[in-house]
């Protein structure tokens, strides 16, 4: 595809939506669309009440007609209501008021934004100052609004010959809840927007096909990112350089492919040089055929998403650079294409990793751990405070958790606890599996130090056990995002997870 020859075009597709705080009576706000909440069974929020009395009971009439009841995420548009300055009022169902937790608030915002953007309103105002979300404050709600607005406005059309018209919504405002500080709401809007853009960056990279999004393409994208942000420096290691470092495990995965593997290192310098960094390591298998242990044909196209861990590292690094987080953070991407071929690694081959450990490759389709282990050893040079790897690692994680959970395993309880909390806060939840020694012996090999598979049972755990052998020198957590990174079926596409979890985790760190 000549369009993508230079590899640098598509990242300019993100929205230029503006976010602001607006106060004033909901009936007098000048906006193309004012969003007002109605709770279950047609109970009007304070803002909906104000609009109702200004508009000769326009809302009450709709509710009495039975057309709208206030179920969570329900929407109803009213055009040119009399007595109201806004051109449109969008009724948004809030469901049961007492059940409005963070998760439901996220759903409600998604539904409201989708309907508002569909209406072609150039400006949208969320008249939601009376909203109370259990366990969250007004700043959280504003941040979530901005994040969901970015995510809602993303559409993949890079490789379609006809581009659909761009979304017409340009500005989004929110009425801050009483008691929230203006400054913190403003900061939260900004951070939410940046996080949303990071999520979209990860989605875009994930969605691009394997013939465009190669290891070299990921490297070019990272280099490009480094040019845009003063805090970022980017280094790309070639196969030759990796061979010199002894990365025989990573290189065994790309051996069968014409595409050169790349180790991409993105450093964010937000604190003093002496301040030890947090490290993210992403699996960047740009296409996973399984190699000689070839995968079955059905649905194999989805293995273009096997670089979603890498994409989440890229999206997160872009976001934290834009936020200017005052900490040092390193993103490492292990990028390779897993192909069969006359030079490909075969089952039974033994490779030597950078750590010196020898690995018997019993299954070439267990390639994610082979690229990650050398990246984990490379991470040692940073004397990191924590290392988190992110990988679409096992089908077993999909079988266990479906699509809602990031599977998490860790060698450090405090790190695990923090990631679980950050998942809750960012609505990008994780659940922990045991990394017990009991499972380690499943990786025994008669011919090498370790085998790359642990048999048919407990696949997510044995994969993490394999990685743990290379992560013994620091606090480490592993996120298996095989289930959460993309959707299949009619809504096939990358989700951008777990960018929000990672941004939340990194924003909590102190230098
Ligand atoms: N990328 C796959 C994991 C995967 C499979 C993610 C399906 C999402 C959906 C990984 O490289 C892989 O093939 N894992 C194997 C490991 C097995 C050979 C031990 C798997 O899970 O089947
Ligand atoms: Mn595989
Ligand atoms: Zn894979």
Coordinates of C-alpha atoms and ligand atoms in Angstrom, one line a residue:
X1 CA 0.0 0.0 0.0
X2 CA 1.9 3.0 -1.3
X3 CA -0.3 5.4 0.8
X4 CA 1.5 4.0 3.8
X5 CA 5.0 3.9 2.4
X6 CA 6.6 6.3 4.8
X7 CA 4.7 4.7 7.6
X8 CA 3.9 8.0 9.4
X9 CA 0.6 9.3 8.1
X10 CA -2.3 7.9 10.1
X11 CA -1.6 9.3 13.5
X12 CA -3.0 12.7 12.7
X13 CA -6.5 11.5 12.7
X14 CA -7.5 12.3 16.2
X15 CA -10.2 14.7 17.1
X16 CA -9.6 18.3 18.0
X17 CA -12.5 18.5 20.4
X18 CA -12.4 21.3 22.9
X19 CA -13.5 20.8 26.5
X20 CA -14.6 23.4 29.0
X21 CA -16.6 24.2 32.1
X22 CA -19.9 26.1 31.7
X23 CA -22.1 27.2 34.5
X24 CA -25.6 28.7 34.4
X25 CA -29.2 27.6 34.2
X26 CA -29.6 24.6 31.9
X27 CA -32.5 26.4 30.1
X28 CA -30.3 29.4 29.3
X29 CA -27.1 27.7 28.2
X30 CA -26.3 28.5 24.6
X31 CA -25.4 25.2 23.0
X32 CA -26.5 23.1 20.1
X33 CA -27.4 20.3 22.5
X34 CA -28.0 20.3 26.2
X35 CA -27.9 16.9 27.9
X36 CA -30.2 16.5 30.9
X37 CA -30.6 13.4 33.1
X38 CA -33.8 11.6 33.9
X39 CA -33.7 8.8 36.5
X40 CA -35.6 5.6 36.4
X41 CA -39.4 5.8 36.1
X42 CA -39.2 9.3 34.8
X43 CA -37.8 11.0 37.8
X44 CA -36.4 14.3 36.6
X45 CA -32.9 15.5 37.7
X46 CA -32.7 19.1 39.0
X47 CA -31.5 20.2 35.5
X48 CA -34.3 18.4 33.7
X49 CA -36.7 20.0 36.1
X50 CA -35.4 23.5 35.2
X51 CA -35.7 22.8 31.5
X52 CA -39.2 21.3 32.0
X53 CA -40.5 24.3 33.8
X54 CA -38.9 26.7 31.2
X55 CA -40.4 24.7 28.3
X56 CA -44.0 24.4 29.3
X57 CA -43.5 20.9 30.6
X58 CA -41.9 19.5 27.4
X59 CA -40.1 16.7 29.3
X60 CA -43.0 15.7 31.5
X61 CA -45.2 15.4 28.4
X62 CA -42.7 12.9 26.8
X63 CA -42.5 10.9 30.0
X64 CA -46.3 10.8 30.4
X65 CA -46.6 9.6 26.7
X66 CA -44.5 6.5 27.8
X67 CA -41.9 7.1 25.1
X68 CA -39.1 7.6 27.6
X69 CA -38.7 6.1 31.1
X70 CA -35.1 6.9 32.2
X71 CA -33.6 3.5 31.9
X72 CA -29.8 3.5 32.0
X73 CA -28.4 4.8 28.7
X74 CA -31.8 5.5 27.1
X75 CA -31.8 8.7 25.0
X76 CA -34.5 11.0 23.5
X77 CA -33.9 14.1 21.5
X78 CA -36.1 17.1 21.7
X79 CA -35.7 19.7 18.9
X80 CA -36.2 23.4 19.4
X81 CA -38.0 23.2 22.8
X82 CA -39.8 26.5 23.4
X83 CA -38.4 28.6 26.2
X84 CA -35.0 27.0 26.1
X85 CA -31.9 28.7 24.5
X86 CA -30.3 25.4 23.3
X87 CA -31.3 24.1 19.9
X88 CA -31.8 20.6 21.2
X89 CA -32.3 18.9 24.5
X90 CA -31.1 15.4 24.9
X91 CA -32.8 13.4 27.6
X92 CA -30.4 10.8 29.0
X93 CA -31.6 7.9 31.1
X94 CA -29.6 7.5 34.4
X95 CA -31.3 4.3 35.6
X96 CA -31.6 3.8 39.3
X97 CA -30.1 6.8 41.0
X98 CA -28.7 4.8 43.9
X99 CA -27.1 2.3 41.6
X100 CA -25.0 4.9 39.8
X101 CA -21.5 3.7 40.3
X102 CA -18.4 4.4 38.1
X103 CA -19.2 1.7 35.7
X104 CA -22.8 2.8 35.1
X105 CA -21.7 6.4 34.8
X106 CA -19.3 5.3 32.1
X107 CA -22.1 3.5 30.2
X108 CA -24.4 6.6 30.6
X109 CA -21.7 8.9 29.2
X110 CA -21.1 6.6 26.2
X111 CA -24.8 6.5 25.4
X112 CA -25.2 10.3 25.8
X113 CA -22.2 11.1 23.7
X114 CA -23.2 8.7 21.0
X115 CA -26.6 10.2 20.6
X116 CA -25.4 13.8 20.9
X117 CA -22.7 13.2 18.2
X118 CA -25.2 11.5 16.0
X119 CA -27.4 14.6 16.2
X120 CA -24.7 16.7 14.4
X121 CA -24.7 19.3 17.2
X122 CA -21.4 21.3 17.0
X123 CA -21.5 22.0 20.7
X124 CA -22.8 19.7 23.4
X125 CA -23.3 20.7 27.1
X126 CA -23.7 18.2 29.9
X127 CA -26.0 19.8 32.4
X128 CA -25.1 17.2 35.1
X129 CA -24.1 19.3 38.1
X130 CA -26.5 17.4 40.4
X131 CA -25.2 14.0 39.5
X132 CA -23.7 11.9 42.2
X133 CA -21.6 8.8 41.3
X134 CA -20.9 6.5 44.2
X135 CA -17.3 6.4 45.2
X136 CA -16.3 9.1 42.7
X137 CA -16.1 12.9 42.7
X138 CA -17.0 15.5 40.2
X139 CA -13.5 15.7 38.8
X140 CA -13.6 12.0 38.0
X141 CA -16.9 12.4 36.2
X142 CA -15.6 15.3 34.0
X143 CA -12.4 13.3 33.2
X144 CA -14.5 10.3 32.2
X145 CA -16.7 12.5 30.0
X146 CA -13.7 13.8 28.1
X147 CA -12.2 10.3 27.8
X148 CA -15.4 8.8 26.5
X149 CA -15.9 11.7 24.1
X150 CA -12.5 11.0 22.5
X151 CA -13.1 7.3 22.4
X152 CA -16.6 7.8 20.9
X153 CA -15.3 10.1 18.1
X154 CA -12.7 7.5 16.8
X155 CA -13.6 5.6 13.7
X156 CA -11.3 3.4 11.8
X157 CA -11.2 4.3 8.1
X158 CA -7.5 4.3 7.2
X159 CA -7.8 1.6 4.6
X160 CA -11.2 2.4 3.1
X161 CA -11.4 4.1 -0.2
X162 CA -14.3 6.3 0.8
X163 CA -13.9 8.1 4.1
X164 CA -17.1 8.7 6.0
X165 CA -17.8 12.3 7.0
X166 CA -16.0 13.4 10.2
X167 CA -17.9 13.9 13.4
X168 CA -19.3 17.5 13.6
X169 CA -19.1 17.9 17.3
X170 CA -16.4 20.5 18.2
X171 CA -16.9 21.5 21.8
X172 CA -18.1 19.7 24.8
X173 CA -18.8 21.5 28.1
X174 CA -19.8 20.3 31.5
X175 CA -21.5 21.9 34.5
X176 CA -19.3 20.9 37.4
X177 CA -21.0 19.3 40.4
X178 CA -21.4 21.6 43.4
X179 CA -18.5 21.4 45.7
X180 CA -15.9 20.4 43.1
X181 CA -13.0 22.7 42.6
X182 CA -12.8 24.3 39.2
X183 CA -9.1 23.7 38.9
X184 CA -9.3 20.0 39.5
X185 CA -12.2 19.6 37.1
X186 CA -10.2 21.5 34.4
X187 CA -7.2 19.3 35.0
X188 CA -9.3 16.2 34.9
X189 CA -11.0 17.2 31.6
X190 CA -7.5 17.6 30.2
X191 CA -6.2 14.3 31.5
X192 CA -9.3 12.5 30.4
X193 CA -8.9 13.9 26.9
X194 CA -5.3 12.9 26.7
X195 CA -6.1 9.4 28.0
X196 CA -8.8 9.0 25.4
X197 CA -6.4 10.0 22.7
X198 CA -3.9 7.4 24.1
X199 CA -6.6 4.8 23.9
X200 CA -7.4 5.7 20.3
X201 CA -3.7 5.6 19.4
X202 CA -3.6 2.0 20.7
X203 CA -6.8 1.2 18.8
X204 CA -5.6 2.6 15.6
X205 CA -2.3 0.6 15.7
X206 CA -4.2 -2.5 16.7
X207 CA -6.7 -2.1 13.8
X208 CA -4.1 -1.6 11.1
X209 CA -3.6 -4.8 9.1
X210 CA -0.4 -6.9 9.4
X211 CA 0.8 -5.9 6.0
X212 CA 1.0 -2.3 7.1
X213 CA 1.6 -2.5 10.8
X214 CA 4.9 -4.4 10.7
X215 CA 7.7 -4.2 13.3
X216 CA 9.3 -1.5 11.2
X217 CA 6.1 0.4 11.1
X218 CA 5.8 0.3 14.9
X219 CA 9.4 1.5 15.1
X220 CA 8.7 4.4 12.7
X221 CA 5.6 5.4 14.8
X222 CA 7.7 5.4 17.9
X223 CA 10.4 7.5 16.3
X224 CA 7.7 9.9 15.1
X225 CA 6.3 10.1 18.7
X226 CA 9.8 10.9 20.0
X227 CA 10.0 13.9 17.6
X228 CA 6.8 15.3 18.8
X229 CA 7.5 15.2 22.6
X230 CA 10.6 16.8 24.1
X231 CA 10.5 14.5 27.1
X232 CA 10.7 11.3 24.9
X233 CA 13.8 9.7 23.4
X234 CA 13.4 6.7 21.2
X235 CA 15.9 4.0 20.3
X236 CA 15.3 1.2 17.9
X237 CA 17.5 -2.0 18.0
X238 CA 18.0 -3.9 14.8
X239 CA 18.3 -7.7 14.6
X240 CA 22.0 -7.3 14.4
X241 CA 22.1 -5.3 17.6
X242 CA 19.8 -7.8 19.3
X243 CA 22.0 -10.7 18.2
X244 CA 25.0 -8.9 19.8
X245 CA 23.1 -8.7 23.1
X246 CA 22.3 -12.4 22.9
X247 CA 18.6 -12.1 22.4
X248 CA 18.4 -15.6 20.8
X249 CA 14.9 -16.1 22.1
X250 CA 13.3 -13.0 20.6
X251 CA 15.2 -13.6 17.3
X252 CA 13.9 -17.2 17.1
X253 CA 10.4 -15.8 16.6
X254 CA 11.2 -13.5 13.6
X255 CA 13.5 -16.1 12.0
X256 CA 10.9 -17.3 9.5
X257 CA 9.8 -13.9 8.5
X258 CA 11.0 -11.4 5.9
X259 CA 10.1 -8.6 8.3
X260 CA 13.0 -7.7 10.6
X261 CA 12.3 -7.8 14.4
X262 CA 12.7 -4.6 16.3
X263 CA 13.3 -3.8 19.9
X264 CA 11.8 -0.3 20.4
X265 CA 12.8 1.6 23.5
X266 CA 10.9 4.8 24.4
X267 CA 12.2 6.8 27.4
X268 CA 10.1 9.5 29.1
X269 CA 12.3 11.7 31.2
X270 CA 10.0 13.6 33.6
X271 CA 12.3 13.5 36.7
X272 CA 15.9 13.7 37.6
X273 CA 18.3 11.3 35.8
X274 CA 19.0 9.4 39.1
X275 CA 15.3 8.7 39.7
X276 CA 14.7 5.0 38.8
X277 CA 12.0 4.5 36.2
X278 CA 8.9 2.4 35.9
X279 CA 9.0 0.1 32.9
X280 CA 6.3 -1.1 30.5
X281 CA 7.0 -4.0 28.2
X282 CA 4.7 -4.7 25.3
X283 CA 4.2 -7.8 23.1
X284 CA 4.4 -6.6 19.6
X285 CA 3.8 -9.7 17.4
X286 CA 2.5 -7.9 14.4
X287 CA 1.1 -11.1 13.0
X288 CA 0.9 -14.5 14.7
X289 CA 0.5 -17.4 12.2
X290 CA 1.7 -19.8 14.9
X291 CA 4.8 -20.4 12.9
X292 CA 5.6 -24.1 12.1
X293 CA 3.1 -24.9 14.8
X294 CA 0.6 -23.3 12.4
X295 CA -2.7 -22.0 13.7
X296 CA -6.0 -23.2 12.1
X297 CA -7.2 -21.0 9.3
X298 CA -10.6 -19.8 10.8
X299 CA -10.4 -16.4 12.3
X300 CA -6.7 -16.2 11.8
X301 CA -7.1 -12.6 10.6
X302 CA -7.5 -11.6 14.3
X303 CA -3.9 -12.4 14.9
X304 CA -3.1 -9.0 13.5
X305 CA -4.2 -7.9 17.0
X306 CA -1.3 -9.8 18.5
X307 CA 0.6 -6.5 18.9
X308 CA -2.1 -4.9 21.1
X309 CA 0.3 -5.0 24.1
X310 CA 2.8 -3.0 22.1
X311 CA 0.0 -0.6 21.0
X312 CA -1.0 0.0 24.6
X313 CA 2.6 0.8 25.5
X314 CA 2.7 3.3 22.6
X315 CA -0.7 4.9 23.6
X316 CA 0.4 5.1 27.2
X317 CA 3.8 6.7 26.4
X318 CA 2.1 9.3 24.2
X319 CA -0.4 10.1 27.0
X320 CA 2.1 10.3 29.8
X321 CA 4.4 12.5 27.7
X322 CA 1.5 14.8 26.9
X323 CA 0.6 14.9 30.6
X324 CA 4.2 15.7 31.4
X325 CA 4.2 13.3 34.3
X326 CA 7.0 14.1 36.7
X327 CA 8.4 10.6 36.7
X328 CA 10.8 8.6 34.6
X329 CA 9.1 5.9 32.5
X330 CA 10.5 3.5 29.9
X331 CA 8.4 1.7 27.3
X332 CA 9.9 -1.3 25.6
X333 CA 8.3 -3.0 22.6
X334 CA 9.4 -6.4 21.5
X335 CA 8.2 -6.4 17.8
X336 CA 8.3 -9.4 15.5
X337 CA 6.3 -11.3 13.0
X338 CA 5.7 -15.0 13.6
X339 CA 5.8 -16.9 10.3
X340 CA 6.6 -20.4 9.0
X341 CA 9.3 -20.8 6.4
X342 CA 12.5 -22.6 5.7
X343 CA 14.4 -20.5 8.2
X344 CA 11.7 -20.6 10.9
X345 CA 12.3 -22.1 14.3
X346 CA 11.0 -25.7 14.6
X347 CA 9.4 -27.5 17.5
X348 CA 12.2 -29.0 19.5
X349 CA 14.7 -26.3 18.6
X350 CA 16.7 -24.9 21.5
X351 CA 17.5 -21.3 21.7
X352 CA 19.6 -19.3 24.2
X353 CA 18.0 -16.2 25.7
X354 CA 19.7 -13.0 26.7
X355 CA 19.6 -14.2 30.3
X356 CA 21.8 -17.1 29.4
X357 CA 18.9 -19.6 30.0
X358 CA 18.3 -22.1 27.3
X359 CA 14.7 -22.6 26.1
X360 CA 13.3 -25.7 24.3
X361 CA 10.7 -24.4 21.8
X362 CA 8.2 -27.2 22.0
X363 CA 5.5 -25.1 20.3
X364 CA 6.4 -22.1 18.0
X365 CA 2.9 -20.7 18.6
X366 CA 3.9 -19.9 22.2
X367 CA 6.0 -17.1 20.8
X368 CA 4.8 -14.2 22.9
X369 CA 6.8 -15.3 25.9
X370 CA 9.8 -15.9 23.7
X371 CA 9.9 -12.2 22.6
X372 CA 9.0 -10.9 26.0
X373 CA 11.6 -12.8 28.0
X374 CA 14.5 -11.1 26.3
X375 CA 12.8 -7.7 26.7
X376 CA 12.4 -8.4 30.4
X377 CA 16.1 -9.2 30.7
X378 CA 16.9 -6.0 28.8
X379 CA 14.7 -4.1 31.3
X380 CA 17.1 -5.0 34.1
X381 CA 19.6 -2.4 33.0
X382 CA 17.2 0.3 34.2
X383 CA 17.1 -1.0 37.8
X384 CA 13.4 -0.4 37.5
X385 CA 11.0 0.4 40.4
X386 CA 8.4 -1.7 38.7
X387 CA 8.0 -3.6 35.4
X388 CA 4.6 -4.3 33.9
X389 CA 4.4 -6.4 30.7
X390 CA 1.3 -6.3 28.6
X391 CA 0.6 -9.1 26.2
X392 CA -2.1 -10.9 24.2
X393 CA -0.5 -14.0 25.5
X394 CA -2.9 -16.9 25.9
X395 CA -6.1 -18.3 24.5
X396 CA -6.6 -19.6 28.0
X397 CA -7.1 -16.0 29.3
X398 CA -10.0 -15.7 26.8
X399 CA -11.5 -19.0 28.0
X400 CA -11.2 -18.0 31.6
X401 CA -12.3 -14.3 31.5
X402 CA -14.0 -13.6 28.2
X403 CA -13.5 -10.0 27.2
X404 CA -14.1 -8.0 30.3
X405 CA -11.0 -8.6 32.3
X406 CA -7.3 -8.1 32.1
X407 CA -5.7 -11.2 33.6
X408 CA -3.0 -10.2 36.0
X409 CA -0.2 -12.1 37.7
X410 CA 2.5 -10.6 39.8
X411 CA 5.5 -11.4 42.0
X412 CA 4.8 -8.5 44.3
X413 CA 1.6 -8.1 46.4
X414 CA 1.7 -4.3 46.7
X415 CA 2.1 -3.9 42.9
X416 CA -0.8 -6.3 42.3
X417 CA -3.0 -4.5 44.7
X418 CA -2.2 -1.2 43.1
X419 CA -3.0 -2.5 39.6
X420 CA -6.4 -3.9 40.8
X421 CA -7.3 -0.5 42.3
X422 CA -6.2 1.4 39.2
X423 CA -8.3 -1.0 37.1
X424 CA -11.4 -0.1 39.2
X425 CA -10.7 3.6 39.1
X426 CA -10.2 3.7 35.3
X427 CA -13.0 1.2 34.5
X428 CA -10.3 -1.0 32.9
X429 CA -10.4 -3.8 35.4
X430 CA -8.0 -6.6 36.2
X431 CA -8.3 -9.8 38.1
X432 CA -5.5 -11.7 39.7
X433 CA -4.5 -15.3 39.1
X434 CA -2.1 -17.2 41.3
X435 CA 1.6 -17.2 40.4
X436 CA 2.3 -20.2 42.6
X437 CA 5.5 -22.2 42.5
X438 CA 3.3 -25.3 42.3
X439 CA 2.9 -24.6 38.6
X440 CA 6.6 -24.0 37.8
X441 CA 7.6 -27.7 37.3
X442 CA 5.2 -27.9 34.3
X443 CA 7.8 -26.0 32.4
X444 CA 10.6 -28.6 33.0
X445 CA 12.5 -29.7 29.9
X446 CA 14.7 -32.8 29.4
X447 CA 16.9 -30.9 26.9
X448 CA 17.1 -27.2 28.0
X449 CA 16.8 -25.1 31.1
X450 CA 13.1 -24.5 30.5
X451 CA 10.4 -25.4 28.0
X452 CA 8.3 -22.7 26.3
X453 CA 4.9 -24.5 27.0
X454 CA 3.5 -26.0 30.2
X455 CA 0.9 -28.4 28.7
X456 CA -2.8 -28.0 28.1
X457 CA -3.9 -26.9 31.6
X458 CA -3.7 -23.6 33.4
X459 CA -2.3 -21.9 30.3
X460 CA -2.4 -18.4 31.5
X461 CA -0.6 -19.3 34.7
X462 CA 2.1 -21.4 33.1
X463 CA 2.8 -18.6 30.6
X464 CA 3.2 -16.2 33.4
X465 CA 5.4 -18.7 35.2
X466 CA 7.7 -18.8 32.2
X467 CA 8.0 -15.0 32.2
X468 CA 8.6 -14.9 36.0
X469 CA 11.8 -16.8 35.4
X470 CA 13.1 -13.7 33.6
X471 CA 11.6 -11.1 36.0
X472 CA 13.2 -12.2 39.2
X473 CA 15.3 -9.0 39.7
X474 CA 12.5 -6.5 40.1
X475 CA 8.9 -6.0 41.1
X476 CA 6.9 -7.3 38.2
X477 CA 3.4 -7.7 37.0
X478 CA 2.0 -9.4 33.9
X479 CA -1.2 -8.3 32.2
X480 CA -2.6 -11.0 29.8
X481 CA -4.9 -8.9 27.6
X482 CA -5.8 -11.7 25.1
X483 CA -9.5 -11.3 26.0
X484 CA -9.7 -7.5 26.6
X485 CA -7.6 -6.1 23.7
X486 CA -10.1 -6.5 20.9
X487 CA -13.7 -7.3 20.1
X488 CA -14.7 -10.0 17.6
X489 CA -17.8 -10.3 15.4
X490 CA -19.7 -7.4 14.0
X491 CA -17.9 -4.8 16.2
X492 CA -14.5 -6.3 15.4
X493 CA -11.8 -3.9 16.5
X494 CA -9.2 -3.0 19.0
X495 CA -10.4 -1.6 22.4
X496 CA -7.3 0.3 23.4
X497 CA -7.2 -1.6 26.7
X498 CA -5.4 -1.4 29.1
X499 CA -4.2 2.2 28.3
X500 CA -6.4 3.8 30.9
X501 CA -5.3 1.4 33.6
X502 CA -1.6 2.0 32.8
X503 CA -2.1 5.8 32.7
X504 CA -3.9 5.7 36.0
X505 CA -1.1 3.6 37.5
X506 CA 1.7 5.8 36.2
X507 CA 0.0 9.0 37.3
X508 CA 0.0 7.8 40.9
X509 CA 3.7 7.4 41.0
X510 CA 6.0 9.9 42.6
X511 CA 9.5 10.7 41.5
Ligands
LIG1 N1 -1.4 -14.8 20.4 C1 -1.7 -16.0 20.9 C2 -2.7 -16.0 22.1 C3 -4.1 -15.7 21.7 C4 -4.9 -16.7 21.1 C5 -4.7 -14.5 21.9 C6 -6.2 -16.5 20.8 C7 -6.0 -14.3 21.6 C8 -6.8 -15.2 21.0 C9 -0.4 -16.7 21.5 O1 0.7 -16.4 20.8 C10 -0.7 -18.2 21.4 O2 -0.8 -18.7 20.3 N2 -0.7 -18.8 22.5 C11 -1.0 -20.2 22.6 C12 0.0 -20.8 23.6 C13 0.0 -22.3 23.6 C14 0.6 -22.8 22.3 C15 0.8 -22.8 24.8 C16 -2.4 -20.5 23.0 O3 -2.9 -19.8 23.9 O4 -3.1 -21.3 22.4
LIG2 MN1 1.1 -17.7 19.2
LIG3 ZN1 0.8 -14.6 19.8

